[in-house]
């Protein structure tokens, strides 16, 4: 994960109101994904099938009931690819 660039990207996001807390929280959750699944977020977001698989696993294995962990990964995908990843129900392999 490109930590400094991603933090700067989040800090510039007009939709994030509480900058310090929200940026730190998303960074922590993104690092958690890397550590738990032993992956680099850059490799995950570079492959849509990997992205889909990790999002499904986050839901099951990390009990991401409020979607906060998935949201952090989706933000990283948007940062890296310049577009949003589709909803899981709309994703086609």
mmCIF file as gemmi writes it, N, C-alpha and C atoms, coordinates in Angstrom:
data_model
loop_
_atom_site.group_PDB
_atom_site.id
_atom_site.type_symbol
_atom_site.label_atom_id
_atom_site.label_alt_id
_atom_site.label_comp_id
_atom_site.label_asym_id
_atom_site.label_entity_id
_atom_site.label_seq_id
_atom_site.pdbx_PDB_ins_code
_atom_site.Cartn_x
_atom_site.Cartn_y
_atom_site.Cartn_z
_atom_site.occupancy
_atom_site.B_iso_or_equiv
_atom_site.pdbx_formal_charge
_atom_site.auth_seq_id
_atom_site.auth_asym_id
_atom_site.pdbx_PDB_model_num
ATOM 1 N N . UNK Axp A 1 ? 0.849 -1.179 0 1 0 ? 1 A 1
ATOM 2 C CA . UNK Axp A 1 ? 0 0 0 1 0 ? 1 A 1
ATOM 3 C C . UNK Axp A 1 ? 0.89 1.236 0 1 0 ? 1 A 1
ATOM 4 N N . UNK Axp A 2 ? 0.478 2.183 -0.766 1 0 ? 2 A 1
ATOM 5 C CA . UNK Axp A 2 ? 1.211 3.458 -0.818 1 0 ? 2 A 1
ATOM 6 C C . UNK Axp A 2 ? 0.648 4.385 0.255 1 0 ? 2 A 1
ATOM 7 N N . UNK Axp A 3 ? 1.13 4.216 1.469 1 0 ? 3 A 1
ATOM 8 C CA . UNK Axp A 3 ? 0.573 4.875 2.655 1 0 ? 3 A 1
ATOM 9 C C . UNK Axp A 3 ? 0.463 6.393 2.536 1 0 ? 3 A 1
ATOM 10 N N . UNK Axp A 4 ? 1.578 7.04 2.258 1 0 ? 4 A 1
ATOM 11 C CA . UNK Axp A 4 ? 1.599 8.508 2.252 1 0 ? 4 A 1
ATOM 12 C C . UNK Axp A 4 ? 0.681 9.076 1.172 1 0 ? 4 A 1
ATOM 13 N N . UNK Axp A 5 ? 0.729 8.479 -0.015 1 0 ? 5 A 1
ATOM 14 C CA . UNK Axp A 5 ? -0.121 8.962 -1.116 1 0 ? 5 A 1
ATOM 15 C C . UNK Axp A 5 ? -1.603 8.747 -0.81 1 0 ? 5 A 1
ATOM 16 N N . UNK Axp A 6 ? -1.926 7.588 -0.231 1 0 ? 6 A 1
ATOM 17 C CA . UNK Axp A 6 ? -3.314 7.277 0.096 1 0 ? 6 A 1
ATOM 18 C C . UNK Axp A 6 ? -3.832 8.208 1.189 1 0 ? 6 A 1
ATOM 19 N N . UNK Axp A 7 ? -3.02 8.466 2.198 1 0 ? 7 A 1
ATOM 20 C CA . UNK Axp A 7 ? -3.426 9.383 3.274 1 0 ? 7 A 1
ATOM 21 C C . UNK Axp A 7 ? -3.682 10.779 2.71 1 0 ? 7 A 1
ATOM 22 N N . UNK Axp A 8 ? -2.827 11.218 1.819 1 0 ? 8 A 1
ATOM 23 C CA . UNK Axp A 8 ? -2.999 12.534 1.186 1 0 ? 8 A 1
ATOM 24 C C . UNK Axp A 8 ? -4.281 12.565 0.356 1 0 ? 8 A 1
ATOM 25 N N . UNK Axp A 9 ? -4.551 11.479 -0.372 1 0 ? 9 A 1
ATOM 26 C CA . UNK Axp A 9 ? -5.776 11.359 -1.17 1 0 ? 9 A 1
ATOM 27 C C . UNK Axp A 9 ? -7.013 11.442 -0.271 1 0 ? 9 A 1
ATOM 28 N N . UNK Axp A 10 ? -6.999 10.714 0.841 1 0 ? 10 A 1
ATOM 29 C CA . UNK Axp A 10 ? -8.14 10.74 1.764 1 0 ? 10 A 1
ATOM 30 C C . UNK Axp A 10 ? -8.315 12.118 2.378 1 0 ? 10 A 1
ATOM 31 N N . UNK Axp A 11 ? -7.199 12.742 2.712 1 0 ? 11 A 1
ATOM 32 C CA . UNK Axp A 11 ? -7.25 14.071 3.314 1 0 ? 11 A 1
ATOM 33 C C . UNK Axp A 11 ? -7.863 15.095 2.365 1 0 ? 11 A 1
ATOM 34 N N . UNK Axp A 12 ? -7.688 14.895 1.082 1 0 ? 12 A 1
ATOM 35 C CA . UNK Axp A 12 ? -8.225 15.825 0.083 1 0 ? 12 A 1
ATOM 36 C C . UNK Axp A 12 ? -9.685 15.519 -0.281 1 0 ? 12 A 1
ATOM 37 N N . UNK Axp A 13 ? -10.212 14.388 0.188 1 0 ? 13 A 1
ATOM 38 C CA . UNK Axp A 13 ? -11.585 13.977 -0.14 1 0 ? 13 A 1
ATOM 39 C C . UNK Axp A 13 ? -12.591 14.885 0.574 1 0 ? 13 A 1
ATOM 40 N N . UNK Axp A 14 ? -13.369 15.605 -0.202 1 0 ? 14 A 1
ATOM 41 C CA . UNK Axp A 14 ? -14.35 16.553 0.359 1 0 ? 14 A 1
ATOM 42 C C . UNK Axp A 14 ? -15.474 15.846 1.108 1 0 ? 14 A 1
ATOM 43 N N . UNK Axp A 15 ? -15.693 14.578 0.835 1 0 ? 15 A 1
ATOM 44 C CA . UNK Axp A 15 ? -16.764 13.835 1.506 1 0 ? 15 A 1
ATOM 45 C C . UNK Axp A 15 ? -16.392 13.387 2.914 1 0 ? 15 A 1
ATOM 46 N N . UNK Axp A 16 ? -15.122 13.466 3.262 1 0 ? 16 A 1
ATOM 47 C CA . UNK Axp A 16 ? -14.671 13.074 4.595 1 0 ? 16 A 1
ATOM 48 C C . UNK Axp A 16 ? -14.671 14.31 5.473 1 0 ? 16 A 1
ATOM 49 N N . UNK Axp A 17 ? -15.532 14.302 6.461 1 0 ? 17 A 1
ATOM 50 C CA . UNK Axp A 17 ? -15.708 15.483 7.326 1 0 ? 17 A 1
ATOM 51 C C . UNK Axp A 17 ? -14.646 15.561 8.423 1 0 ? 17 A 1
ATOM 52 N N . UNK Axp A 18 ? -14.546 14.539 9.236 1 0 ? 18 A 1
ATOM 53 C CA . UNK Axp A 18 ? -13.601 14.518 10.35 1 0 ? 18 A 1
ATOM 54 C C . UNK Axp A 18 ? -12.259 14.001 9.846 1 0 ? 18 A 1
ATOM 55 N N . UNK Axp A 19 ? -11.483 14.879 9.264 1 0 ? 19 A 1
ATOM 56 C CA . UNK Axp A 19 ? -10.269 14.495 8.534 1 0 ? 19 A 1
ATOM 57 C C . UNK Axp A 19 ? -9.318 13.593 9.327 1 0 ? 19 A 1
ATOM 58 N N . UNK Axp A 20 ? -8.807 14.052 10.445 1 0 ? 20 A 1
ATOM 59 C CA . UNK Axp A 20 ? -7.793 13.287 11.165 1 0 ? 20 A 1
ATOM 60 C C . UNK Axp A 20 ? -8.294 11.908 11.569 1 0 ? 20 A 1
ATOM 61 N N . UNK Axp A 21 ? -9.432 11.867 12.228 1 0 ? 21 A 1
ATOM 62 C CA . UNK Axp A 21 ? -9.971 10.606 12.727 1 0 ? 21 A 1
ATOM 63 C C . UNK Axp A 21 ? -10.346 9.663 11.573 1 0 ? 21 A 1
ATOM 64 N N . UNK Axp A 22 ? -11.042 10.172 10.58 1 0 ? 22 A 1
ATOM 65 C CA . UNK Axp A 22 ? -11.506 9.338 9.472 1 0 ? 22 A 1
ATOM 66 C C . UNK Axp A 22 ? -10.339 8.822 8.627 1 0 ? 22 A 1
ATOM 67 N N . UNK Axp A 23 ? -9.366 9.659 8.382 1 0 ? 23 A 1
ATOM 68 C CA . UNK Axp A 23 ? -8.203 9.239 7.595 1 0 ? 23 A 1
ATOM 69 C C . UNK Axp A 23 ? -7.432 8.159 8.355 1 0 ? 23 A 1
ATOM 70 N N . UNK Axp A 24 ? -7.174 8.377 9.63 1 0 ? 24 A 1
ATOM 71 C CA . UNK Axp A 24 ? -6.467 7.378 10.442 1 0 ? 24 A 1
ATOM 72 C C . UNK Axp A 24 ? -7.231 6.057 10.48 1 0 ? 24 A 1
ATOM 73 N N . UNK Axp A 25 ? -8.543 6.143 10.634 1 0 ? 25 A 1
ATOM 74 C CA . UNK Axp A 25 ? -9.375 4.948 10.701 1 0 ? 25 A 1
ATOM 75 C C . UNK Axp A 25 ? -9.317 4.148 9.409 1 0 ? 25 A 1
ATOM 76 N N . UNK Axp A 26 ? -9.431 4.816 8.279 1 0 ? 26 A 1
ATOM 77 C CA . UNK Axp A 26 ? -9.373 4.116 6.994 1 0 ? 26 A 1
ATOM 78 C C . UNK Axp A 26 ? -7.988 3.526 6.743 1 0 ? 26 A 1
ATOM 79 N N . UNK Axp A 27 ? -6.965 4.239 7.125 1 0 ? 27 A 1
ATOM 80 C CA . UNK Axp A 27 ? -5.604 3.725 6.97 1 0 ? 27 A 1
ATOM 81 C C . UNK Axp A 27 ? -5.414 2.463 7.817 1 0 ? 27 A 1
ATOM 82 N N . UNK Axp A 28 ? -5.909 2.49 9.05 1 0 ? 28 A 1
ATOM 83 C CA . UNK Axp A 28 ? -5.798 1.338 9.942 1 0 ? 28 A 1
ATOM 84 C C . UNK Axp A 28 ? -6.535 0.131 9.363 1 0 ? 28 A 1
ATOM 85 N N . UNK Axp A 29 ? -7.72 0.369 8.849 1 0 ? 29 A 1
ATOM 86 C CA . UNK Axp A 29 ? -8.507 -0.721 8.274 1 0 ? 29 A 1
ATOM 87 C C . UNK Axp A 29 ? -7.858 -1.269 6.999 1 0 ? 29 A 1
ATOM 88 N N . UNK Axp A 30 ? -7.285 -0.414 6.202 1 0 ? 30 A 1
ATOM 89 C CA . UNK Axp A 30 ? -6.592 -0.865 4.988 1 0 ? 30 A 1
ATOM 90 C C . UNK Axp A 30 ? -5.379 -1.725 5.362 1 0 ? 30 A 1
ATOM 91 N N . UNK Axp A 31 ? -4.636 -1.299 6.371 1 0 ? 31 A 1
ATOM 92 C CA . UNK Axp A 31 ? -3.482 -2.093 6.835 1 0 ? 31 A 1
ATOM 93 C C . UNK Axp A 31 ? -3.938 -3.436 7.396 1 0 ? 31 A 1
ATOM 94 N N . UNK Axp A 32 ? -5.094 -3.425 8.056 1 0 ? 32 A 1
ATOM 95 C CA . UNK Axp A 32 ? -5.647 -4.666 8.616 1 0 ? 32 A 1
ATOM 96 C C . UNK Axp A 32 ? -5.922 -5.678 7.504 1 0 ? 32 A 1
ATOM 97 N N . UNK Axp A 33 ? -6.441 -5.216 6.383 1 0 ? 33 A 1
ATOM 98 C CA . UNK Axp A 33 ? -6.708 -6.098 5.243 1 0 ? 33 A 1
ATOM 99 C C . UNK Axp A 33 ? -5.392 -6.694 4.757 1 0 ? 33 A 1
ATOM 100 N N . UNK Axp A 34 ? -4.377 -5.859 4.606 1 0 ? 34 A 1
ATOM 101 C CA . UNK Axp A 34 ? -3.075 -6.356 4.147 1 0 ? 34 A 1
ATOM 102 C C . UNK Axp A 34 ? -2.519 -7.408 5.101 1 0 ? 34 A 1
ATOM 103 N N . UNK Axp A 35 ? -2.597 -7.142 6.385 1 0 ? 35 A 1
ATOM 104 C CA . UNK Axp A 35 ? -2.024 -8.053 7.369 1 0 ? 35 A 1
ATOM 105 C C . UNK Axp A 35 ? -2.836 -9.342 7.483 1 0 ? 35 A 1
ATOM 106 N N . UNK Axp A 36 ? -4.153 -9.232 7.586 1 0 ? 36 A 1
ATOM 107 C CA . UNK Axp A 36 ? -4.994 -10.408 7.784 1 0 ? 36 A 1
ATOM 108 C C . UNK Axp A 36 ? -4.905 -11.369 6.597 1 0 ? 36 A 1
ATOM 109 N N . UNK Axp A 37 ? -4.961 -10.826 5.39 1 0 ? 37 A 1
ATOM 110 C CA . UNK Axp A 37 ? -4.957 -11.659 4.193 1 0 ? 37 A 1
ATOM 111 C C . UNK Axp A 37 ? -3.558 -11.843 3.6 1 0 ? 37 A 1
ATOM 112 N N . UNK Axp A 38 ? -2.564 -11.221 4.225 1 0 ? 38 A 1
ATOM 113 C CA . UNK Axp A 38 ? -1.173 -11.3 3.775 1 0 ? 38 A 1
ATOM 114 C C . UNK Axp A 38 ? -1.047 -10.951 2.29 1 0 ? 38 A 1
ATOM 115 N N . UNK Axp A 39 ? -1.579 -9.779 1.941 1 0 ? 39 A 1
ATOM 116 C CA . UNK Axp A 39 ? -1.571 -9.296 0.56 1 0 ? 39 A 1
ATOM 117 C C . UNK Axp A 39 ? -1.121 -7.837 0.534 1 0 ? 39 A 1
ATOM 118 N N . UNK Axp A 40 ? -0.74 -7.405 -0.647 1 0 ? 40 A 1
ATOM 119 C CA . UNK Axp A 40 ? -0.496 -5.984 -0.882 1 0 ? 40 A 1
ATOM 120 C C . UNK Axp A 40 ? -1.778 -5.406 -1.49 1 0 ? 40 A 1
ATOM 121 N N . UNK Axp A 41 ? -2.254 -4.303 -0.968 1 0 ? 41 A 1
ATOM 122 C CA . UNK Axp A 41 ? -3.459 -3.707 -1.533 1 0 ? 41 A 1
ATOM 123 C C . UNK Axp A 41 ? -3.256 -3.333 -2.99 1 0 ? 41 A 1
ATOM 124 N N . UNK Axp A 42 ? -2.041 -2.977 -3.361 1 0 ? 42 A 1
ATOM 125 C CA . UNK Axp A 42 ? -1.782 -2.63 -4.756 1 0 ? 42 A 1
ATOM 126 C C . UNK Axp A 42 ? -2.038 -3.815 -5.679 1 0 ? 42 A 1
ATOM 127 N N . UNK Axp A 43 ? -1.681 -5.019 -5.242 1 0 ? 43 A 1
ATOM 128 C CA . UNK Axp A 43 ? -1.943 -6.194 -6.081 1 0 ? 43 A 1
ATOM 129 C C . UNK Axp A 43 ? -3.428 -6.546 -6.09 1 0 ? 43 A 1
ATOM 130 N N . UNK Axp A 44 ? -4.114 -6.317 -4.989 1 0 ? 44 A 1
ATOM 131 C CA . UNK Axp A 44 ? -5.546 -6.61 -4.914 1 0 ? 44 A 1
ATOM 132 C C . UNK Axp A 44 ? -6.331 -5.698 -5.845 1 0 ? 44 A 1
ATOM 133 N N . UNK Axp A 45 ? -6.078 -4.398 -5.772 1 0 ? 45 A 1
ATOM 134 C CA . UNK Axp A 45 ? -6.872 -3.451 -6.567 1 0 ? 45 A 1
ATOM 135 C C . UNK Axp A 45 ? -6.488 -3.457 -8.046 1 0 ? 45 A 1
ATOM 136 N N . UNK Axp A 46 ? -5.379 -4.102 -8.377 1 0 ? 46 A 1
ATOM 137 C CA . UNK Axp A 46 ? -4.964 -4.204 -9.783 1 0 ? 46 A 1
ATOM 138 C C . UNK Axp A 46 ? -5.708 -5.32 -10.519 1 0 ? 46 A 1
ATOM 139 N N . UNK Axp A 47 ? -6.391 -6.185 -9.779 1 0 ? 47 A 1
ATOM 140 C CA . UNK Axp A 47 ? -7.083 -7.34 -10.366 1 0 ? 47 A 1
ATOM 141 C C . UNK Axp A 47 ? -8.51 -7.378 -9.818 1 0 ? 47 A 1
ATOM 142 N N . UNK Axp A 48 ? -9.496 -7.123 -10.663 1 0 ? 48 A 1
ATOM 143 C CA . UNK Axp A 48 ? -10.891 -7.055 -10.204 1 0 ? 48 A 1
ATOM 144 C C . UNK Axp A 48 ? -11.367 -8.359 -9.581 1 0 ? 48 A 1
ATOM 145 N N . UNK Axp A 49 ? -10.907 -9.496 -10.068 1 0 ? 49 A 1
ATOM 146 C CA . UNK Axp A 49 ? -11.309 -10.775 -9.467 1 0 ? 49 A 1
ATOM 147 C C . UNK Axp A 49 ? -10.752 -10.918 -8.049 1 0 ? 49 A 1
ATOM 148 N N . UNK Axp A 50 ? -9.504 -10.482 -7.846 1 0 ? 50 A 1
ATOM 149 C CA . UNK Axp A 50 ? -8.925 -10.487 -6.493 1 0 ? 50 A 1
ATOM 150 C C . UNK Axp A 50 ? -9.708 -9.541 -5.589 1 0 ? 50 A 1
ATOM 151 N N . UNK Axp A 51 ? -10.045 -8.395 -6.118 1 0 ? 51 A 1
ATOM 152 C CA . UNK Axp A 51 ? -10.805 -7.404 -5.349 1 0 ? 51 A 1
ATOM 153 C C . UNK Axp A 51 ? -12.135 -8.002 -4.898 1 0 ? 51 A 1
ATOM 154 N N . UNK Axp A 52 ? -12.833 -8.624 -5.815 1 0 ? 52 A 1
ATOM 155 C CA . UNK Axp A 52 ? -14.116 -9.248 -5.497 1 0 ? 52 A 1
ATOM 156 C C . UNK Axp A 52 ? -13.94 -10.318 -4.412 1 0 ? 52 A 1
ATOM 157 N N . UNK Axp A 53 ? -12.938 -11.17 -4.592 1 0 ? 53 A 1
ATOM 158 C CA . UNK Axp A 53 ? -12.697 -12.253 -3.629 1 0 ? 53 A 1
ATOM 159 C C . UNK Axp A 53 ? -12.386 -11.709 -2.239 1 0 ? 53 A 1
ATOM 160 N N . UNK Axp A 54 ? -11.534 -10.71 -2.167 1 0 ? 54 A 1
ATOM 161 C CA . UNK Axp A 54 ? -11.172 -10.143 -0.856 1 0 ? 54 A 1
ATOM 162 C C . UNK Axp A 54 ? -12.378 -9.469 -0.217 1 0 ? 54 A 1
ATOM 163 N N . UNK Axp A 55 ? -13.176 -8.751 -0.99 1 0 ? 55 A 1
ATOM 164 C CA . UNK Axp A 55 ? -14.377 -8.123 -0.423 1 0 ? 55 A 1
ATOM 165 C C . UNK Axp A 55 ? -15.33 -9.175 0.144 1 0 ? 55 A 1
ATOM 166 N N . UNK Axp A 56 ? -15.495 -10.283 -0.555 1 0 ? 56 A 1
ATOM 167 C CA . UNK Axp A 56 ? -16.347 -11.371 -0.053 1 0 ? 56 A 1
ATOM 168 C C . UNK Axp A 56 ? -15.765 -11.975 1.225 1 0 ? 56 A 1
ATOM 169 N N . UNK Axp A 57 ? -14.46 -12.152 1.25 1 0 ? 57 A 1
ATOM 170 C CA . UNK Axp A 57 ? -13.81 -12.72 2.435 1 0 ? 57 A 1
ATOM 171 C C . UNK Axp A 57 ? -13.868 -11.765 3.622 1 0 ? 57 A 1
ATOM 172 N N . UNK Axp A 58 ? -13.75 -10.471 3.365 1 0 ? 58 A 1
ATOM 173 C CA . UNK Axp A 58 ? -13.851 -9.483 4.446 1 0 ? 58 A 1
ATOM 174 C C . UNK Axp A 58 ? -15.215 -9.616 5.113 1 0 ? 58 A 1
ATOM 175 N N . UNK Axp A 59 ? -16.226 -9.72 4.293 1 0 ? 59 A 1
ATOM 176 C CA . UNK Axp A 59 ? -17.594 -9.833 4.801 1 0 ? 59 A 1
ATOM 177 C C . UNK Axp A 59 ? -17.747 -11.069 5.698 1 0 ? 59 A 1
ATOM 178 N N . UNK Axp A 60 ? -17.192 -12.195 5.259 1 0 ? 60 A 1
ATOM 179 C CA . UNK Axp A 60 ? -17.344 -13.455 5.993 1 0 ? 60 A 1
ATOM 180 C C . UNK Axp A 60 ? -16.382 -13.572 7.168 1 0 ? 60 A 1
ATOM 181 N N . UNK Axp A 61 ? -15.108 -13.351 6.901 1 0 ? 61 A 1
ATOM 182 C CA . UNK Axp A 61 ? -14.08 -13.648 7.886 1 0 ? 61 A 1
ATOM 183 C C . UNK Axp A 61 ? -13.846 -12.548 8.913 1 0 ? 61 A 1
ATOM 184 N N . UNK Axp A 62 ? -14.088 -11.313 8.542 1 0 ? 62 A 1
ATOM 185 C CA . UNK Axp A 62 ? -13.828 -10.204 9.466 1 0 ? 62 A 1
ATOM 186 C C . UNK Axp A 62 ? -15.114 -9.626 10.053 1 0 ? 62 A 1
ATOM 187 N N . UNK Axp A 63 ? -16.239 -10.282 9.771 1 0 ? 63 A 1
ATOM 188 C CA . UNK Axp A 63 ? -17.532 -9.822 10.293 1 0 ? 63 A 1
ATOM 189 C C . UNK Axp A 63 ? -17.719 -8.321 10.106 1 0 ? 63 A 1
ATOM 190 N N . UNK Axp A 64 ? -17.529 -7.882 8.895 1 0 ? 64 A 1
ATOM 191 C CA . UNK Axp A 64 ? -17.599 -6.453 8.559 1 0 ? 64 A 1
ATOM 192 C C . UNK Axp A 64 ? -19.064 -6.018 8.413 1 0 ? 64 A 1
ATOM 193 N N . UNK Axp A 65 ? -19.805 -6.075 9.519 1 0 ? 65 A 1
ATOM 194 C CA . UNK Axp A 65 ? -21.244 -5.823 9.471 1 0 ? 65 A 1
ATOM 195 C C . UNK Axp A 65 ? -21.6 -4.397 9.07 1 0 ? 65 A 1
ATOM 196 N N . UNK Axp A 66 ? -20.79 -3.427 9.44 1 0 ? 66 A 1
ATOM 197 C CA . UNK Axp A 66 ? -21.099 -2.039 9.079 1 0 ? 66 A 1
ATOM 198 C C . UNK Axp A 66 ? -20.398 -1.59 7.798 1 0 ? 66 A 1
ATOM 199 N N . UNK Axp A 67 ? -19.577 -2.461 7.217 1 0 ? 67 A 1
ATOM 200 C CA . UNK Axp A 67 ? -18.924 -2.16 5.95 1 0 ? 67 A 1
ATOM 201 C C . UNK Axp A 67 ? -17.716 -1.246 6.031 1 0 ? 67 A 1
ATOM 202 N N . UNK Axp A 68 ? -17.24 -0.961 7.226 1 0 ? 68 A 1
ATOM 203 C CA . UNK Axp A 68 ? -16.123 -0.023 7.378 1 0 ? 68 A 1
ATOM 204 C C . UNK Axp A 68 ? -14.822 -0.561 6.786 1 0 ? 68 A 1
ATOM 205 N N . UNK Axp A 69 ? -14.561 -1.847 6.942 1 0 ? 69 A 1
ATOM 206 C CA . UNK Axp A 69 ? -13.325 -2.422 6.412 1 0 ? 69 A 1
ATOM 207 C C . UNK Axp A 69 ? -13.407 -2.475 4.889 1 0 ? 69 A 1
ATOM 208 N N . UNK Axp A 70 ? -14.544 -2.924 4.378 1 0 ? 70 A 1
ATOM 209 C CA . UNK Axp A 70 ? -14.75 -2.947 2.924 1 0 ? 70 A 1
ATOM 210 C C . UNK Axp A 70 ? -14.639 -1.554 2.332 1 0 ? 70 A 1
ATOM 211 N N . UNK Axp A 71 ? -15.169 -0.58 3.057 1 0 ? 71 A 1
ATOM 212 C CA . UNK Axp A 71 ? -15.118 0.804 2.585 1 0 ? 71 A 1
ATOM 213 C C . UNK Axp A 71 ? -13.684 1.28 2.428 1 0 ? 71 A 1
ATOM 214 N N . UNK Axp A 72 ? -12.829 0.93 3.364 1 0 ? 72 A 1
ATOM 215 C CA . UNK Axp A 72 ? -11.418 1.333 3.282 1 0 ? 72 A 1
ATOM 216 C C . UNK Axp A 72 ? -10.77 0.737 2.034 1 0 ? 72 A 1
ATOM 217 N N . UNK Axp A 73 ? -11.071 -0.534 1.756 1 0 ? 73 A 1
ATOM 218 C CA . UNK Axp A 73 ? -10.52 -1.176 0.56 1 0 ? 73 A 1
ATOM 219 C C . UNK Axp A 73 ? -11.102 -0.554 -0.701 1 0 ? 73 A 1
ATOM 220 N N . UNK Axp A 74 ? -12.381 -0.259 -0.689 1 0 ? 74 A 1
ATOM 221 C CA . UNK Axp A 74 ? -13.02 0.375 -1.847 1 0 ? 74 A 1
ATOM 222 C C . UNK Axp A 74 ? -12.439 1.772 -2.103 1 0 ? 74 A 1
ATOM 223 N N . UNK Axp A 75 ? -12.129 2.498 -1.037 1 0 ? 75 A 1
ATOM 224 C CA . UNK Axp A 75 ? -11.491 3.817 -1.184 1 0 ? 75 A 1
ATOM 225 C C . UNK Axp A 75 ? -10.113 3.673 -1.814 1 0 ? 75 A 1
ATOM 226 N N . UNK Axp A 76 ? -9.389 2.625 -1.409 1 0 ? 76 A 1
ATOM 227 C CA . UNK Axp A 76 ? -8.064 2.408 -1.993 1 0 ? 76 A 1
ATOM 228 C C . UNK Axp A 76 ? -8.191 2.055 -3.471 1 0 ? 76 A 1
ATOM 229 N N . UNK Axp A 77 ? -9.189 1.28 -3.814 1 0 ? 77 A 1
ATOM 230 C CA . UNK Axp A 77 ? -9.451 0.938 -5.219 1 0 ? 77 A 1
ATOM 231 C C . UNK Axp A 77 ? -9.728 2.21 -6.02 1 0 ? 77 A 1
ATOM 232 N N . UNK Axp A 78 ? -10.555 3.084 -5.491 1 0 ? 78 A 1
ATOM 233 C CA . UNK Axp A 78 ? -10.869 4.351 -6.157 1 0 ? 78 A 1
ATOM 234 C C . UNK Axp A 78 ? -9.606 5.2 -6.308 1 0 ? 78 A 1
ATOM 235 N N . UNK Axp A 79 ? -8.813 5.265 -5.262 1 0 ? 79 A 1
ATOM 236 C CA . UNK Axp A 79 ? -7.546 5.999 -5.29 1 0 ? 79 A 1
ATOM 237 C C . UNK Axp A 79 ? -6.622 5.446 -6.377 1 0 ? 79 A 1
ATOM 238 N N . UNK Axp A 80 ? -6.483 4.129 -6.455 1 0 ? 80 A 1
ATOM 239 C CA . UNK Axp A 80 ? -5.539 3.513 -7.372 1 0 ? 80 A 1
ATOM 240 C C . UNK Axp A 80 ? -6.029 3.463 -8.815 1 0 ? 80 A 1
ATOM 241 N N . UNK Axp A 81 ? -7.342 3.324 -9.009 1 0 ? 81 A 1
ATOM 242 C CA . UNK Axp A 81 ? -7.879 3.095 -10.35 1 0 ? 81 A 1
ATOM 243 C C . UNK Axp A 81 ? -8.703 4.252 -10.916 1 0 ? 81 A 1
ATOM 244 N N . UNK Axp A 82 ? -9.033 5.217 -10.081 1 0 ? 82 A 1
ATOM 245 C CA . UNK Axp A 82 ? -9.796 6.364 -10.576 1 0 ? 82 A 1
ATOM 246 C C . UNK Axp A 82 ? -11.258 6.063 -10.87 1 0 ? 82 A 1
ATOM 247 N N . UNK Axp A 83 ? -11.718 4.927 -10.397 1 0 ? 83 A 1
ATOM 248 C CA . UNK Axp A 83 ? -13.132 4.568 -10.555 1 0 ? 83 A 1
ATOM 249 C C . UNK Axp A 83 ? -13.544 3.682 -9.39 1 0 ? 83 A 1
ATOM 250 N N . UNK Axp A 84 ? -14.844 3.622 -9.141 1 0 ? 84 A 1
ATOM 251 C CA . UNK Axp A 84 ? -15.345 2.815 -8.039 1 0 ? 84 A 1
ATOM 252 C C . UNK Axp A 84 ? -15.497 1.359 -8.456 1 0 ? 84 A 1
ATOM 253 N N . UNK Axp A 85 ? -15.313 0.472 -7.507 1 0 ? 85 A 1
ATOM 254 C CA . UNK Axp A 85 ? -15.562 -0.948 -7.752 1 0 ? 85 A 1
ATOM 255 C C . UNK Axp A 85 ? -17.069 -1.17 -7.626 1 0 ? 85 A 1
ATOM 256 N N . UNK Axp A 86 ? -17.659 -1.98 -8.521 1 0 ? 86 A 1
ATOM 257 C CA . UNK Axp A 86 ? -19.113 -2.175 -8.472 1 0 ? 86 A 1
ATOM 258 C C . UNK Axp A 86 ? -19.576 -2.894 -7.2 1 0 ? 86 A 1
ATOM 259 N N . UNK Axp A 87 ? -20.854 -2.766 -6.918 1 0 ? 87 A 1
ATOM 260 C CA . UNK Axp A 87 ? -21.434 -3.517 -5.803 1 0 ? 87 A 1
ATOM 261 C C . UNK Axp A 87 ? -21.217 -4.992 -6.083 1 0 ? 87 A 1
ATOM 262 N N . UNK Axp A 88 ? -21.071 -5.78 -5.034 1 0 ? 88 A 1
ATOM 263 C CA . UNK Axp A 88 ? -20.81 -7.203 -5.204 1 0 ? 88 A 1
ATOM 264 C C . UNK Axp A 88 ? -21.917 -7.868 -6.018 1 0 ? 88 A 1
ATOM 265 N N . UNK Axp A 89 ? -23.148 -7.462 -5.804 1 0 ? 89 A 1
ATOM 266 C CA . UNK Axp A 89 ? -24.27 -8.075 -6.53 1 0 ? 89 A 1
ATOM 267 C C . UNK Axp A 89 ? -24.258 -7.732 -8.017 1 0 ? 89 A 1
ATOM 268 N N . UNK Axp A 90 ? -23.539 -6.678 -8.395 1 0 ? 90 A 1
ATOM 269 C CA . UNK Axp A 90 ? -23.463 -6.26 -9.805 1 0 ? 90 A 1
ATOM 270 C C . UNK Axp A 90 ? -22.187 -6.718 -10.504 1 0 ? 90 A 1
ATOM 271 N N . UNK Axp A 91 ? -21.284 -7.342 -9.757 1 0 ? 91 A 1
ATOM 272 C CA . UNK Axp A 91 ? -20 -7.728 -10.319 1 0 ? 91 A 1
ATOM 273 C C . UNK Axp A 91 ? -20.15 -8.968 -11.197 1 0 ? 91 A 1
ATOM 274 N N . UNK Axp A 92 ? -19.538 -8.916 -12.377 1 0 ? 92 A 1
ATOM 275 C CA . UNK Axp A 92 ? -19.524 -10.04 -13.305 1 0 ? 92 A 1
ATOM 276 C C . UNK Axp A 92 ? -18.081 -10.445 -13.57 1 0 ? 92 A 1
ATOM 277 N N . UNK Axp A 93 ? -17.79 -11.695 -13.364 1 0 ? 93 A 1
ATOM 278 C CA . UNK Axp A 93 ? -16.433 -12.214 -13.614 1 0 ? 93 A 1
ATOM 279 C C . UNK Axp A 93 ? -16.192 -12.375 -15.078 1 0 ? 93 A 1
